[in-house]
Amino acid sequence: MRGRLYRVRRYPGMRPARDADDVVWGELYRLHHPAKTFHILDAYEGEHEYRRELRLATRESGRPVPVWAYVYRFALPAHRRLAGEWK
């Protein structure tokens, strides 16, 4: 998915991409009860730090797929940027 990954504190935060090389790797999950799951996830991620957005991800096969992703709301310093994958 296009984006930039940063270390916020002891957890990651994705910010919007700034150029074509900005890619974040992750996992896709199919939700059996999306409304119930998002109610819990939205409360956990908080309204203040993260915003849930409908984004376009690309599967390993190259096929694009719409996904919900939590995007960190605030700018972060360059030294906190990660190489695209949280470890």
Short mmCIF file of N, CA, C and O in Angstrom, two decimals:
data_model
loop_
_atom_site.label_atom_id
_atom_site.label_comp_id
_atom_site.label_asym_id
_atom_site.label_seq_id
_atom_site.Cartn_x
_atom_site.Cartn_y
_atom_site.Cartn_z
N MET A 1 0.85 -1.16 0.00
CA MET A 1 0.00 0.00 0.00
C MET A 1 0.90 1.24 0.00
O MET A 1 1.96 1.24 0.62
N ARG A 2 0.44 2.24 -0.69
CA ARG A 2 1.22 3.48 -0.70
C ARG A 2 1.12 4.15 0.66
O ARG A 2 0.04 4.26 1.23
N GLY A 3 2.25 4.57 1.20
CA GLY A 3 2.29 5.25 2.49
C GLY A 3 3.70 5.27 3.03
O GLY A 3 4.63 4.71 2.44
N ARG A 4 3.85 5.92 4.16
CA ARG A 4 5.13 5.97 4.88
C ARG A 4 4.88 5.48 6.30
O ARG A 4 3.90 5.89 6.93
N LEU A 5 5.77 4.63 6.79
CA LEU A 5 5.61 4.06 8.12
C LEU A 5 6.60 4.72 9.08
O LEU A 5 7.78 4.91 8.74
N TYR A 6 6.10 5.06 10.27
CA TYR A 6 6.91 5.72 11.29
C TYR A 6 6.76 5.02 12.63
O TYR A 6 5.73 4.40 12.89
N ARG A 7 7.77 5.16 13.47
CA ARG A 7 7.66 4.71 14.86
C ARG A 7 7.03 5.87 15.61
O ARG A 7 7.61 6.96 15.71
N VAL A 8 5.84 5.66 16.16
CA VAL A 8 5.15 6.72 16.91
C VAL A 8 5.68 6.71 18.35
O VAL A 8 6.23 7.70 18.80
N ARG A 9 5.51 5.64 19.03
CA ARG A 9 6.09 5.41 20.35
C ARG A 9 6.60 3.98 20.31
O ARG A 9 7.58 3.71 19.67
N ARG A 10 5.87 3.09 20.94
CA ARG A 10 6.22 1.66 20.87
C ARG A 10 5.35 0.96 19.85
O ARG A 10 5.16 -0.26 19.90
N TYR A 11 4.79 1.72 18.95
CA TYR A 11 3.90 1.18 17.93
C TYR A 11 4.08 1.99 16.65
O TYR A 11 4.58 3.11 16.67
N PRO A 12 3.65 1.42 15.51
CA PRO A 12 3.83 2.10 14.22
C PRO A 12 2.66 3.03 13.88
O PRO A 12 1.57 2.90 14.43
N GLY A 13 2.93 3.93 12.97
CA GLY A 13 1.90 4.81 12.43
C GLY A 13 2.16 5.03 10.95
O GLY A 13 3.29 5.35 10.57
N MET A 14 1.15 4.82 10.14
CA MET A 14 1.30 5.05 8.70
C MET A 14 0.83 6.46 8.38
O MET A 14 -0.20 6.92 8.88
N ARG A 15 1.60 7.14 7.55
CA ARG A 15 1.27 8.47 7.05
C ARG A 15 1.12 8.37 5.53
O ARG A 15 1.62 7.42 4.91
N PRO A 16 0.47 9.34 4.90
CA PRO A 16 0.33 9.31 3.44
C PRO A 16 1.68 9.31 2.72
O PRO A 16 2.67 9.85 3.22
N ALA A 17 1.71 8.71 1.55
CA ALA A 17 2.92 8.67 0.72
C ALA A 17 3.24 10.08 0.22
O ALA A 17 2.34 10.90 0.01
N ARG A 18 4.53 10.34 0.03
CA ARG A 18 4.96 11.61 -0.55
C ARG A 18 5.49 11.44 -1.96
O ARG A 18 5.54 12.38 -2.72
N ASP A 19 5.95 10.21 -2.28
CA ASP A 19 6.41 9.95 -3.64
C ASP A 19 6.10 8.51 -4.02
O ASP A 19 5.64 7.73 -3.20
N ALA A 20 6.38 8.15 -5.26
CA ALA A 20 6.01 6.83 -5.80
C ALA A 20 6.70 5.67 -5.10
O ALA A 20 6.22 4.54 -5.14
N ASP A 21 7.83 5.90 -4.45
CA ASP A 21 8.58 4.83 -3.79
C ASP A 21 8.10 4.56 -2.36
O ASP A 21 8.60 3.64 -1.71
N ASP A 22 7.16 5.32 -1.86
CA ASP A 22 6.68 5.15 -0.49
C ASP A 22 5.66 4.01 -0.43
O ASP A 22 4.53 4.14 -0.89
N VAL A 23 6.10 2.87 0.15
CA VAL A 23 5.26 1.68 0.22
C VAL A 23 5.32 1.11 1.63
O VAL A 23 6.38 1.05 2.24
N VAL A 24 4.17 0.70 2.14
CA VAL A 24 4.07 0.05 3.44
C VAL A 24 3.54 -1.36 3.21
O VAL A 24 2.57 -1.56 2.48
N TRP A 25 4.20 -2.35 3.81
CA TRP A 25 3.78 -3.76 3.69
C TRP A 25 2.92 -4.12 4.88
O TRP A 25 3.13 -3.62 5.99
N GLY A 26 1.95 -5.01 4.68
CA GLY A 26 1.10 -5.43 5.78
C GLY A 26 0.36 -6.71 5.45
O GLY A 26 0.67 -7.39 4.48
N GLU A 27 -0.62 -7.01 6.27
CA GLU A 27 -1.43 -8.20 6.11
C GLU A 27 -2.87 -7.80 5.87
O GLU A 27 -3.33 -6.79 6.41
N LEU A 28 -3.58 -8.59 5.08
CA LEU A 28 -5.00 -8.36 4.82
C LEU A 28 -5.83 -9.37 5.59
O LEU A 28 -5.49 -10.56 5.64
N TYR A 29 -6.93 -8.90 6.17
CA TYR A 29 -7.84 -9.77 6.89
C TYR A 29 -9.25 -9.55 6.39
O TYR A 29 -9.67 -8.42 6.19
N ARG A 30 -9.99 -10.63 6.21
CA ARG A 30 -11.41 -10.55 5.86
C ARG A 30 -12.19 -10.62 7.17
O ARG A 30 -11.99 -11.55 7.97
N LEU A 31 -13.07 -9.67 7.40
CA LEU A 31 -13.83 -9.60 8.65
C LEU A 31 -15.19 -10.25 8.48
O LEU A 31 -15.91 -9.96 7.52
N HIS A 32 -15.55 -11.12 9.42
CA HIS A 32 -16.85 -11.79 9.37
C HIS A 32 -17.97 -10.88 9.89
O HIS A 32 -19.11 -11.00 9.46
N HIS A 33 -17.63 -9.98 10.83
CA HIS A 33 -18.60 -9.05 11.40
C HIS A 33 -17.97 -7.65 11.39
O HIS A 33 -17.56 -7.16 12.44
N PRO A 34 -17.89 -7.01 10.22
CA PRO A 34 -17.18 -5.73 10.10
C PRO A 34 -17.68 -4.64 11.06
O PRO A 34 -16.86 -3.96 11.69
N ALA A 35 -18.97 -4.45 11.19
CA ALA A 35 -19.48 -3.37 12.05
C ALA A 35 -19.03 -3.57 13.50
O ALA A 35 -18.56 -2.63 14.14
N LYS A 36 -19.16 -4.79 13.99
CA LYS A 36 -18.77 -5.08 15.37
C LYS A 36 -17.25 -4.94 15.54
O LYS A 36 -16.78 -4.34 16.51
N THR A 37 -16.50 -5.46 14.59
CA THR A 37 -15.04 -5.40 14.66
C THR A 37 -14.54 -3.96 14.58
O THR A 37 -13.68 -3.55 15.36
N PHE A 38 -15.09 -3.17 13.66
CA PHE A 38 -14.66 -1.78 13.54
C PHE A 38 -15.05 -0.95 14.75
O PHE A 38 -14.34 -0.02 15.12
N HIS A 39 -16.17 -1.29 15.37
CA HIS A 39 -16.54 -0.59 16.60
C HIS A 39 -15.44 -0.77 17.66
O HIS A 39 -15.03 0.19 18.32
N ILE A 40 -14.95 -1.98 17.79
CA ILE A 40 -13.89 -2.28 18.76
C ILE A 40 -12.56 -1.66 18.33
O ILE A 40 -11.87 -1.01 19.13
N LEU A 41 -12.19 -1.84 17.05
CA LEU A 41 -10.92 -1.29 16.55
C LEU A 41 -10.89 0.23 16.59
O LEU A 41 -9.87 0.83 16.96
N ASP A 42 -11.99 0.87 16.21
CA ASP A 42 -12.03 2.33 16.24
C ASP A 42 -11.84 2.85 17.66
O ASP A 42 -11.14 3.84 17.88
N ALA A 43 -12.44 2.19 18.63
CA ALA A 43 -12.27 2.60 20.03
C ALA A 43 -10.83 2.39 20.47
O ALA A 43 -10.26 3.22 21.18
N TYR A 44 -10.22 1.29 20.04
CA TYR A 44 -8.83 0.99 20.41
C TYR A 44 -7.86 1.98 19.77
O TYR A 44 -6.97 2.51 20.42
N GLU A 45 -8.01 2.24 18.48
CA GLU A 45 -7.10 3.14 17.77
C GLU A 45 -7.33 4.59 18.17
O GLU A 45 -6.43 5.42 18.03
N GLY A 46 -8.49 4.90 18.64
CA GLY A 46 -8.78 6.25 19.11
C GLY A 46 -9.08 7.22 17.99
O GLY A 46 -8.58 7.09 16.88
N GLU A 47 -9.92 8.18 18.28
CA GLU A 47 -10.28 9.18 17.30
C GLU A 47 -9.21 10.25 17.19
O GLU A 47 -9.19 11.00 16.22
N HIS A 48 -8.35 10.35 18.18
CA HIS A 48 -7.40 11.46 18.22
C HIS A 48 -6.13 11.19 17.44
O HIS A 48 -5.60 12.09 16.79
N GLU A 49 -5.61 9.98 17.51
CA GLU A 49 -4.33 9.69 16.85
C GLU A 49 -4.48 9.13 15.43
O GLU A 49 -3.67 9.43 14.57
N TYR A 50 -5.47 8.28 15.23
CA TYR A 50 -5.62 7.59 13.94
C TYR A 50 -6.98 7.87 13.33
O TYR A 50 -7.96 8.08 14.03
N ARG A 51 -7.02 7.83 12.00
CA ARG A 51 -8.26 7.99 11.25
C ARG A 51 -8.37 6.76 10.34
O ARG A 51 -7.43 6.43 9.62
N ARG A 52 -9.52 6.09 10.37
CA ARG A 52 -9.72 4.94 9.49
C ARG A 52 -10.09 5.46 8.11
O ARG A 52 -11.00 6.26 7.95
N GLU A 53 -9.35 5.00 7.09
CA GLU A 53 -9.57 5.45 5.71
C GLU A 53 -9.69 4.26 4.78
O GLU A 53 -9.01 3.25 4.96
N LEU A 54 -10.52 4.41 3.77
CA LEU A 54 -10.60 3.41 2.71
C LEU A 54 -9.46 3.70 1.74
O LEU A 54 -9.36 4.79 1.19
N ARG A 55 -8.56 2.72 1.59
CA ARG A 55 -7.37 2.90 0.76
C ARG A 55 -7.30 1.76 -0.26
O ARG A 55 -8.05 0.80 -0.17
N LEU A 56 -6.37 1.87 -1.19
CA LEU A 56 -6.16 0.83 -2.18
C LEU A 56 -4.84 0.14 -1.90
O LEU A 56 -3.79 0.79 -1.85
N ALA A 57 -4.91 -1.16 -1.67
CA ALA A 57 -3.70 -1.97 -1.45
C ALA A 57 -3.49 -2.84 -2.69
O ALA A 57 -4.41 -3.03 -3.50
N THR A 58 -2.30 -3.37 -2.83
CA THR A 58 -1.99 -4.25 -3.95
C THR A 58 -1.53 -5.60 -3.40
O THR A 58 -0.59 -5.66 -2.61
N ARG A 59 -2.20 -6.65 -3.81
CA ARG A 59 -1.80 -8.00 -3.38
C ARG A 59 -0.48 -8.38 -4.05
O ARG A 59 -0.06 -7.77 -5.02
N GLU A 60 0.15 -9.42 -3.53
CA GLU A 60 1.40 -9.90 -4.12
C GLU A 60 1.23 -10.27 -5.59
O GLU A 60 2.16 -10.15 -6.38
N SER A 61 0.02 -10.68 -5.96
CA SER A 61 -0.28 -11.03 -7.35
C SER A 61 -0.32 -9.81 -8.26
O SER A 61 -0.38 -9.94 -9.47
N GLY A 62 -0.35 -8.60 -7.65
CA GLY A 62 -0.46 -7.37 -8.42
C GLY A 62 -1.88 -6.86 -8.51
O GLY A 62 -2.13 -5.78 -9.02
N ARG A 63 -2.82 -7.64 -8.00
CA ARG A 63 -4.24 -7.25 -8.05
C ARG A 63 -4.54 -6.20 -6.98
O ARG A 63 -4.28 -6.41 -5.79
N PRO A 64 -5.14 -5.07 -7.35
CA PRO A 64 -5.51 -4.06 -6.35
C PRO A 64 -6.76 -4.48 -5.59
O PRO A 64 -7.63 -5.17 -6.14
N VAL A 65 -6.85 -4.08 -4.33
CA VAL A 65 -8.00 -4.41 -3.50
C VAL A 65 -8.26 -3.24 -2.55
O VAL A 65 -7.33 -2.71 -1.95
N PRO A 66 -9.54 -2.81 -2.41
CA PRO A 66 -9.85 -1.76 -1.45
C PRO A 66 -9.77 -2.31 -0.03
O PRO A 66 -10.24 -3.44 0.23
N VAL A 67 -9.19 -1.56 0.88
CA VAL A 67 -9.01 -1.98 2.27
C VAL A 67 -9.25 -0.80 3.20
O VAL A 67 -9.11 0.35 2.81
N TRP A 68 -9.58 -1.10 4.44
CA TRP A 68 -9.63 -0.09 5.48
C TRP A 68 -8.28 -0.09 6.18
O TRP A 68 -7.75 -1.16 6.51
N ALA A 69 -7.73 1.09 6.39
CA ALA A 69 -6.43 1.22 7.06
C ALA A 69 -6.50 2.39 8.04
O ALA A 69 -7.22 3.36 7.81
N TYR A 70 -5.75 2.29 9.11
CA TYR A 70 -5.67 3.37 10.09
C TYR A 70 -4.45 4.22 9.76
O TYR A 70 -3.33 3.72 9.73
N VAL A 71 -4.70 5.51 9.52
CA VAL A 71 -3.64 6.45 9.14
C VAL A 71 -3.40 7.39 10.32
O VAL A 71 -4.36 7.96 10.88
N TYR A 72 -2.12 7.54 10.69
CA TYR A 72 -1.76 8.42 11.79
C TYR A 72 -2.01 9.86 11.38
O TYR A 72 -1.65 10.29 10.29
N ARG A 73 -2.62 10.64 12.24
CA ARG A 73 -3.08 11.99 11.91
C ARG A 73 -1.99 13.07 11.94
O ARG A 73 -2.16 14.11 11.32
N PHE A 74 -0.91 12.86 12.65
CA PHE A 74 0.04 13.94 12.90
C PHE A 74 1.37 13.72 12.18
O PHE A 74 1.79 12.59 11.98
N ALA A 75 2.03 14.81 11.85
CA ALA A 75 3.36 14.73 11.23
C ALA A 75 4.35 14.17 12.24
O ALA A 75 4.21 14.38 13.45
N LEU A 76 5.34 13.46 11.74
CA LEU A 76 6.38 12.87 12.58
C LEU A 76 7.74 13.25 12.01
O LEU A 76 7.88 13.42 10.79
N PRO A 77 8.78 13.34 12.86
CA PRO A 77 10.10 13.70 12.36
C PRO A 77 10.70 12.60 11.48
O PRO A 77 10.41 11.41 11.66
N ALA A 78 11.55 12.99 10.56
CA ALA A 78 12.16 12.06 9.59
C ALA A 78 12.92 10.93 10.26
O ALA A 78 12.94 9.81 9.76
N HIS A 79 13.55 11.18 11.41
CA HIS A 79 14.36 10.13 12.04
C HIS A 79 13.50 8.98 12.60
O HIS A 79 14.02 7.93 12.94
N ARG A 80 12.20 9.15 12.66
CA ARG A 80 11.30 8.07 13.11
C ARG A 80 10.77 7.22 11.96
O ARG A 80 10.03 6.27 12.19
N ARG A 81 11.13 7.56 10.75
CA ARG A 81 10.62 6.81 9.60
C ARG A 81 11.23 5.41 9.58
O ARG A 81 12.42 5.22 9.81
N LEU A 82 10.39 4.42 9.26
CA LEU A 82 10.82 3.02 9.17
C LEU A 82 10.89 2.62 7.70
O LEU A 82 10.40 3.32 6.83
N ALA A 83 11.45 1.47 7.44
CA ALA A 83 11.70 1.01 6.07
C ALA A 83 10.49 0.32 5.43
O ALA A 83 10.65 -0.51 4.57
N GLY A 84 9.28 0.65 5.85
CA GLY A 84 8.09 0.10 5.20
C GLY A 84 7.46 -1.09 5.87
O GLY A 84 6.39 -1.50 5.50
N GLU A 85 8.11 -1.66 6.89
CA GLU A 85 7.56 -2.84 7.55
C GLU A 85 7.84 -2.75 9.04
O GLU A 85 8.95 -2.46 9.45
N TRP A 86 6.84 -2.98 9.86
CA TRP A 86 6.98 -2.96 11.31
C TRP A 86 7.54 -4.30 11.77
O TRP A 86 7.03 -5.35 11.41
N LYS A 87 8.61 -4.27 12.53
CA LYS A 87 9.23 -5.51 13.03
C LYS A 87 9.32 -5.50 14.52
O LYS A 87 9.44 -4.54 15.15
#
